[in-house]
XYZ file of C-alpha atoms in Angstrom:
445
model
C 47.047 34.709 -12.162
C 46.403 36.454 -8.760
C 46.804 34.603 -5.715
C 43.797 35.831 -3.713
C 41.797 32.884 -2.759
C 44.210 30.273 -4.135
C 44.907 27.300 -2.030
C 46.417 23.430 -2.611
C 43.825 22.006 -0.284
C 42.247 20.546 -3.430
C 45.474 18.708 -4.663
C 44.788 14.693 -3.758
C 47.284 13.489 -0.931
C 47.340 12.082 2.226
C 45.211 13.444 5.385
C 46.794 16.279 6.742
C 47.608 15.393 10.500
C 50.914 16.050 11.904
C 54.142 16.719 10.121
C 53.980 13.625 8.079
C 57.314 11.914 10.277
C 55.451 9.120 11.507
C 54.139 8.159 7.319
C 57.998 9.318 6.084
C 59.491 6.837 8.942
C 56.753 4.008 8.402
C 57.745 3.875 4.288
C 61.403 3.313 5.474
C 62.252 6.985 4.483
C 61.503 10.230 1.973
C 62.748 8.676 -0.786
C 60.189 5.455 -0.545
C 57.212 7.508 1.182
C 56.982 10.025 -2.831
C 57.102 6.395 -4.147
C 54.073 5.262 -2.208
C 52.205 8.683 -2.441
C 52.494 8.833 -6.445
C 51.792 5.617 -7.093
C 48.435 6.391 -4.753
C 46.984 9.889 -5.522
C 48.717 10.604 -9.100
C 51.637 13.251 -10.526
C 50.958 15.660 -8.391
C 50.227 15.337 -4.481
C 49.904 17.316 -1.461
C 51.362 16.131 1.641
C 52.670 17.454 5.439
C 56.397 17.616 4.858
C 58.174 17.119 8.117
C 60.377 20.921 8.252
C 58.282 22.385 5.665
C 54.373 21.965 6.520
C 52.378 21.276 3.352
C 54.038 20.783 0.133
C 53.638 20.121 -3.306
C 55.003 17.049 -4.778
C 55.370 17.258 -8.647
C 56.170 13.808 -10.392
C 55.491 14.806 -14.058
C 58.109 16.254 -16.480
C 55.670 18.159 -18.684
C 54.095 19.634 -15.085
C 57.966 20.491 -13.685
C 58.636 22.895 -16.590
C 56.148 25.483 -14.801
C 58.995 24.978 -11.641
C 62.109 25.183 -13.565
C 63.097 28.888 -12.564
C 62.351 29.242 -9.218
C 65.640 30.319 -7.664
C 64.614 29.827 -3.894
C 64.729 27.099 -1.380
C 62.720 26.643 1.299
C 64.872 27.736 4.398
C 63.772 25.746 6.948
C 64.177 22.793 5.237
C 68.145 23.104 4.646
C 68.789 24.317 8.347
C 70.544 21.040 8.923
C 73.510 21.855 6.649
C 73.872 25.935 8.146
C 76.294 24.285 11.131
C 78.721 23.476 8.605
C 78.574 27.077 6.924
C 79.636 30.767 8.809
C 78.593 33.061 5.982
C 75.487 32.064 5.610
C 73.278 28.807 4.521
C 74.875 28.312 0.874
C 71.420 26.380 -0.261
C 69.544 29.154 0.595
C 70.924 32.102 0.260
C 68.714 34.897 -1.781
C 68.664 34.610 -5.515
C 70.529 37.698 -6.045
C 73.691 36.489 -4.125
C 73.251 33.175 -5.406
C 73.609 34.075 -9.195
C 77.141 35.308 -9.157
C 78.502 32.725 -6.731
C 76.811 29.876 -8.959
C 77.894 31.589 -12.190
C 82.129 31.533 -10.543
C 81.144 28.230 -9.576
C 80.091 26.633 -13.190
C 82.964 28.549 -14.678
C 85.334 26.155 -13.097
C 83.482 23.028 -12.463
C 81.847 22.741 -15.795
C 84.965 23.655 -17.831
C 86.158 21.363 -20.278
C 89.558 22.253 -20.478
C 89.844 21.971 -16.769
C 88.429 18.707 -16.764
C 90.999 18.046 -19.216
C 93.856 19.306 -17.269
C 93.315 17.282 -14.220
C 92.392 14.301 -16.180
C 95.873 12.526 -15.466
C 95.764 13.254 -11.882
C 92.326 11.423 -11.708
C 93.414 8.756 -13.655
C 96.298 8.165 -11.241
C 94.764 8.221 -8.235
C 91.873 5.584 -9.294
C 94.964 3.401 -10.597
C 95.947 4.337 -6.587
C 92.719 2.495 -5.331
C 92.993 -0.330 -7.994
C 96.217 -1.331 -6.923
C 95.354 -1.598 -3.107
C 92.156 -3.600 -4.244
C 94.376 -5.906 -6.130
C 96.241 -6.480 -2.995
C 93.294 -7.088 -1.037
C 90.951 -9.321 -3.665
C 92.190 -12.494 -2.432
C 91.304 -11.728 1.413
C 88.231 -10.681 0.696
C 85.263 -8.265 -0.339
C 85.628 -4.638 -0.910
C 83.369 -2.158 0.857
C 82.450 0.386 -2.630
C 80.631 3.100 -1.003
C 83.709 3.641 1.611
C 86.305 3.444 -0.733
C 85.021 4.945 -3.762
C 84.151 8.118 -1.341
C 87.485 8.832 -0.179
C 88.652 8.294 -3.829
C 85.806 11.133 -5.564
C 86.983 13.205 -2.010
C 91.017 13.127 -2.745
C 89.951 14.054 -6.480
C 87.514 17.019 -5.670
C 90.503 18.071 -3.659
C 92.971 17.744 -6.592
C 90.334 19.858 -8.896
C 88.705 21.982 -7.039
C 90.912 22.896 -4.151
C 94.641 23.007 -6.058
C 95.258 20.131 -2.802
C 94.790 16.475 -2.868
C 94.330 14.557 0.403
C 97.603 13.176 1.241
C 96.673 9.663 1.964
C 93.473 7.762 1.692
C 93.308 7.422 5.535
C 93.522 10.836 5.426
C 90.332 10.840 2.908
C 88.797 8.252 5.011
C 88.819 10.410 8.362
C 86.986 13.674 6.699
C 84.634 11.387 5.170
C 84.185 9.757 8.472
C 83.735 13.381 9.865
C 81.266 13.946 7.488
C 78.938 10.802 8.175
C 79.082 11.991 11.628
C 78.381 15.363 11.502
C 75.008 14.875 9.074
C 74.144 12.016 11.082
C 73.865 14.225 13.596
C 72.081 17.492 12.189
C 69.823 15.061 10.495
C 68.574 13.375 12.993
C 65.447 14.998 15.197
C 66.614 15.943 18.578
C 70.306 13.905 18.161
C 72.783 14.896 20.554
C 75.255 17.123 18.338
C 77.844 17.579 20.761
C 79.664 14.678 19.058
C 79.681 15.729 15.793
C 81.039 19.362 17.172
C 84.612 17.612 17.109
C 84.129 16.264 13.670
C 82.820 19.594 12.400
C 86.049 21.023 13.924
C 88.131 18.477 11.940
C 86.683 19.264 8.918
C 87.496 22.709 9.145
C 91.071 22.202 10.302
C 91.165 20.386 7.112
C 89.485 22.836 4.659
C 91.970 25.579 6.231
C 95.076 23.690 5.722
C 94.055 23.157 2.164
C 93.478 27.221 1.966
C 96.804 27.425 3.747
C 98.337 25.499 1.107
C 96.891 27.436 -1.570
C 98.038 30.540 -0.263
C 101.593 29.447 -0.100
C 101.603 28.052 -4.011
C 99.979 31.351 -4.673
C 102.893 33.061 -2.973
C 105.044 31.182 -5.273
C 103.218 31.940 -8.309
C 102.889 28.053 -9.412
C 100.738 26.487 -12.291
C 98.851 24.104 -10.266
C 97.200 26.787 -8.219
C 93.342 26.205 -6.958
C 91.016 27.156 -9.811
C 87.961 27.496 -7.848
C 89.404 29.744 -4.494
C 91.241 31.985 -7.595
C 88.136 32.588 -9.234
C 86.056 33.247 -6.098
C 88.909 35.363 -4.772
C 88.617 37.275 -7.651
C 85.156 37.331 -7.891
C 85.479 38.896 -4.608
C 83.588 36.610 -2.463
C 85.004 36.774 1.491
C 87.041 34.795 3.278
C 84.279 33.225 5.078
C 82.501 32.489 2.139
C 85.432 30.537 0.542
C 85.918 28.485 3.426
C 82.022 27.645 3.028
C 82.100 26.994 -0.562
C 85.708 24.488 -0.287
C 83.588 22.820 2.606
C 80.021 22.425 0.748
C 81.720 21.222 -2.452
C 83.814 18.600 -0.428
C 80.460 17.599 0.724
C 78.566 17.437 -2.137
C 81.255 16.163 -4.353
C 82.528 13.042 -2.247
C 79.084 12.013 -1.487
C 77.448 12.315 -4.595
C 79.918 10.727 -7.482
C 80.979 8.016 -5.401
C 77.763 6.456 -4.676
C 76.907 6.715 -8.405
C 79.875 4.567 -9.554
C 78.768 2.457 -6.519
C 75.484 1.794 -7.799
C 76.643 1.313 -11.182
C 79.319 -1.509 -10.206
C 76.164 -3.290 -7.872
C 73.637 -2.691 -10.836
C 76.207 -4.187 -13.871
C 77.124 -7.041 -10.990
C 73.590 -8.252 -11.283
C 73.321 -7.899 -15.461
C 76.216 -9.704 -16.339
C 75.080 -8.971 -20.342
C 75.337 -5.441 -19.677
C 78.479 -5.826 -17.713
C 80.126 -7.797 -21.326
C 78.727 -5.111 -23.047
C 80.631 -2.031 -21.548
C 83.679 -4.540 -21.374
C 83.886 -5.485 -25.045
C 83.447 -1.581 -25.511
C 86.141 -0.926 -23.665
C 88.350 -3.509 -24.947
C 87.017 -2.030 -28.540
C 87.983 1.764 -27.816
C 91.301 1.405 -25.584
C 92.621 -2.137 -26.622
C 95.364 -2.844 -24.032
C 95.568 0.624 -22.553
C 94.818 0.132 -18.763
C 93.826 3.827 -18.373
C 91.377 5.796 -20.873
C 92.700 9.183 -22.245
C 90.259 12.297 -21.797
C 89.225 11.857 -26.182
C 88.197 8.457 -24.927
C 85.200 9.479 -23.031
C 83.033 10.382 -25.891
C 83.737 7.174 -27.686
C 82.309 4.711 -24.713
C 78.760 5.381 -25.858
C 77.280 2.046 -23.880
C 79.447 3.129 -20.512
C 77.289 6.335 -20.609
C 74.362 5.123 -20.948
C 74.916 2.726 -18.516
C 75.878 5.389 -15.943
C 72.458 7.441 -16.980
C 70.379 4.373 -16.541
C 71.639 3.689 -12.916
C 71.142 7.533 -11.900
C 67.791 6.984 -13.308
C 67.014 3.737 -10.714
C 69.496 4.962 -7.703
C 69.450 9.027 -7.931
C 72.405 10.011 -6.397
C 70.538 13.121 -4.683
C 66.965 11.149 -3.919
C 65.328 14.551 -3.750
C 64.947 18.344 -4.143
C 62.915 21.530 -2.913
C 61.906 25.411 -4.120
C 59.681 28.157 -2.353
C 57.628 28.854 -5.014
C 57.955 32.793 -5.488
C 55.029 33.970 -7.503
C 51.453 32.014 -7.844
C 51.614 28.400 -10.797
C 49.657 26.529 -12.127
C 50.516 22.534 -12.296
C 47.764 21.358 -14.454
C 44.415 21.687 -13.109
C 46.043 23.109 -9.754
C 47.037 26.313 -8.559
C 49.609 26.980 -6.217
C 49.920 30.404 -4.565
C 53.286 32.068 -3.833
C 54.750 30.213 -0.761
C 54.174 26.775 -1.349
C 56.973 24.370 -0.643
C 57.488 22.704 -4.290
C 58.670 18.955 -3.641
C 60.498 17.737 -6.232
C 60.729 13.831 -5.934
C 63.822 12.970 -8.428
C 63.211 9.071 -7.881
C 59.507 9.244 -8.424
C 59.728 11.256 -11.519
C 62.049 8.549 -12.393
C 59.567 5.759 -11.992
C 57.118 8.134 -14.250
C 55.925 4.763 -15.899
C 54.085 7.253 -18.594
C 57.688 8.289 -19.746
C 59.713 5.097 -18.510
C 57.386 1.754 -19.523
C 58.538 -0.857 -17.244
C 60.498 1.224 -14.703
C 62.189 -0.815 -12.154
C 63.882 -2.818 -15.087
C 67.545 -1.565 -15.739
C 67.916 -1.210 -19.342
C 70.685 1.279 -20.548
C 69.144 1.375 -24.024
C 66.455 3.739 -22.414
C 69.490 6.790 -23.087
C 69.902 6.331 -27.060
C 69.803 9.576 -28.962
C 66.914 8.180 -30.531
C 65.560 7.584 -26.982
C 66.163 10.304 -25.261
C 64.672 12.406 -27.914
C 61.210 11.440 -27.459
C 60.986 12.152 -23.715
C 60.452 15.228 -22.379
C 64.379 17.584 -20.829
C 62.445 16.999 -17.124
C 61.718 13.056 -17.243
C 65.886 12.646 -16.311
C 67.013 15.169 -13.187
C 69.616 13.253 -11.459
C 71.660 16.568 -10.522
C 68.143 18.334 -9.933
C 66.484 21.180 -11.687
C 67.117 24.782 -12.987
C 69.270 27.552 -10.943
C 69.940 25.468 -8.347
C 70.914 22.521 -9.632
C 74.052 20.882 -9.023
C 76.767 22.587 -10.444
C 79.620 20.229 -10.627
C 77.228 17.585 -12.625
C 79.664 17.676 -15.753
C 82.725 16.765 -12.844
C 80.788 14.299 -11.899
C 79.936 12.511 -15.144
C 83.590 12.869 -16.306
C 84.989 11.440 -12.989
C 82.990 8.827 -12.501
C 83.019 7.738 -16.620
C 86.884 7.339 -16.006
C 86.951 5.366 -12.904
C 84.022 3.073 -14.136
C 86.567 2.640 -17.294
C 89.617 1.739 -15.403
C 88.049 -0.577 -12.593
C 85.887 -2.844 -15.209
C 89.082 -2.600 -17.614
C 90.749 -4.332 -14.722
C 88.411 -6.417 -12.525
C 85.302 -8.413 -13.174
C 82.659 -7.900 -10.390
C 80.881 -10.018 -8.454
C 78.438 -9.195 -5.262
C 79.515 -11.277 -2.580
C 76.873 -13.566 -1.114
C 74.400 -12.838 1.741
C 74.464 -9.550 2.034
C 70.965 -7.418 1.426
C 71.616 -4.005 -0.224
C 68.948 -1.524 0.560
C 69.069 2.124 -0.359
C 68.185 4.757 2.138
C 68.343 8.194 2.405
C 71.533 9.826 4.010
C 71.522 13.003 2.162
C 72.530 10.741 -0.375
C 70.866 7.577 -1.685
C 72.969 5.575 1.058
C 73.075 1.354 0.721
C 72.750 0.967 4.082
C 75.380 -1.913 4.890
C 77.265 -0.507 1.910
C 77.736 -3.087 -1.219
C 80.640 -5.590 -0.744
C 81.830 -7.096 -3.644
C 84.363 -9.667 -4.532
C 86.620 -8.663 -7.419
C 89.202 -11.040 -9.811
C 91.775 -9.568 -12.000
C 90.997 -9.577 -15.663
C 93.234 -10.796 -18.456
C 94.528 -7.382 -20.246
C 92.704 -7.164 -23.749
C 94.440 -6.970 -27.018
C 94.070 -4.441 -29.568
């Protein structure tokens, strides 16, 4: 199809007037604004995107597939993060740079055997975090979101970076710096002279941890960083390692720890579900306090559950692609250019492919299940060459924490607190999610 002549203006949405802010800011945010416009004007809706102009929202699974290879983002829409990066915009950068850096970057953080390898190290730094919560249980509420941060933060460090944070102060200050710095570059005309001390924190931080590599490297040891060796190899600059250390940090830290966040809230509110992934582990690991890697595969229920609350609370709300040659989404066509919106939580609440979707129900990811819907209908780590690429990380590190903290402590939200999700480059509960925890009696084989 040729695009002379082609135009979106006949795709329902909104009225077009302004950049959209004002409707984006009046839903409470991005993330609730796709909601409303779905529900409204159907699968697939034009609307003013605030950094964009128009855009295409696509809801439907069937309708994404015609999406699925575009390689491009739309530049101005990632400007905020190109402060934290010197070689160049890492979300955006052209398709033919892109390949080879993602293809080094999947080679480590999708490898099994490395996943493997570190498996002890994560195990021992969740038992870390357990431990302190113990001490603190009986003084009150812990604050999930902060901790479990700095906890997925110290372990992307151990994997990724050959360096684990020292301390989890130390954890807690970059992912202080981080809040701070997007707060900032997220924010329309937000003073960033605040966040330029942060931003130089963070990179103190990401250099000591090269520095630190270099010197094991020097020494020839074992526990070297897998991901700056390969992209040292792979001959990617200085620069450019500095960038990718930083961005992973970022995406990594953010990402897993507000799933196992939102898993703990949602199983705090379905107690039967919550017995359910405890009998299983009691079942699979008997009075082992700490899963072994083999173990994964055999907590069936704990996956789904995981999969079920990335399906309600999306870790990454939302994505976006440049569409680089003319498509056709049903009975629309959409010339080259068009800013393709792609609204993970809507698609989410497809009610044709999830019947009753606001209802948690972890028997939604069966094999059986699963097998009937269509690959789009579940994108929690996005969609095609530019999705996330530490999602298998994520799913192993946060499987293994899940494991150990409901193995030791039953969960219970503590009372009057309202948890409501926003967007903060993550989906953010805004207060956080306090919860008051009591010490389980260790299971018997």
């Amino acid at each position: 199809m040729r695009g002379d002549g082609i135009t979106p203006s006949q795709i329902p949405g909104p009225p077009a007037e302004g950049d959209g802010a004002d409707a984006v800011v009046t839903a409470g945010g991005l993330h609730n604004y796709q909601l409303k416009l779905h529900a409204e004007y159907g699968p697939v809706v034009r609307f003013p995107l605030p950094g964009a102009g128009m855009a295409v929202s696509v809801a439907d699974p069937v309708l994404l597939e015609a999406t699925a290879k575009i390689n491009k983002r739309p530049e101005k829409l990632f400007e905020f993060l190109a402060p934290l990066q010197e070689s160049g915009n890492l979300q955006t950068i052209p398709a033919d740079e892109h390949g080879p850096w993602r293809r080094v970057m999947l080679s480590v953080l999708a490898g099994r055997p490395s996943h493997e390898a570190h498996f002890a190290r994560f195990a021992a730094l969740t038992e870390e975090l357990a431990d302190r919560w113990a001490e603190r249980a009986a003084g009150g509420a812990v604050a999930l979101q902060r901790d479990l941060s700095e906890l997925s933060l110290r372990m992307i460090c151990q994997y990724a970076l050959g360096s684990g944070l020292e301390s989890p102060e130390e954890a807690g200050r970059v992912v202080s710096a981080f809040e701070e710095v997007l707060t900032a570059y997220l924010t329309p005309q937000a003073d960033t002279s605040g966040a330029e001390q942060a931003l130089a924190h963070l990179r103190a931080t990401v250099d000591q941890v090269l520095a630190a590599h270099r010197e094991r490297g020097a020494d020839e040891r074992a526990d070297r960083s897998d991901l700056i060796a390969a992209l040292a190899a792979a001959g990617e600059s200085p620069a450019r390692i500095r960038d990718t250390v930083l961005m992973t940090m970022l995406a990594a830290h953010h990402t897993t720890g507000v799933a196992i966040s939102w898993t703990l809230y949602l199983l705090a509110r379905h107690p039967d579900a919550a017995k359910r992934v405890v009998d299983e582990l009691d079942q699979v690991l008997g009075d082992r306090a700490v899963p072994e890697y083999g173990d994964l595969r055999k907590l069936t229920y704990l996956d789904r559950v995981l999969r079920e609350t990335m399906r309600l609370y999306p870790p990454g709300p939302y994505g976006a692609r440049e569409a680089t040659e003319d498509l056709v989404l049903g009975d629309y066509a959409v010339p080259a250019g068009t800013t393709i919106f792609y609204p993970f939580w809507a698609v989410h609440m497809n009610p044709e492919y999830w019947p009753d979707p606001q209802v948690f129900d972890p028997d939604r990811f069966t094999p059986e299940a699963s097998a009937r819907r269509p690959r789009l209908a579940y994108i929690p780590f996005g969609v095609g060459p530019r999705s996330c690429e530490g999602a298998a990380l994520a799913v192993v590190e946060a499987q293994l924490v899940l494991a150990i903290l409901l193995k030791r402590f039953h969960f219970e939200l503590a009372p009057g607190q309202t948890v409501t999700p926003i967007e903060r480059f993550v989906l953010w509960a805004a207060e956080d999610i306090h919860m008051n925890l009591t010490p389980r009696e260790p299971a018997h084989a």
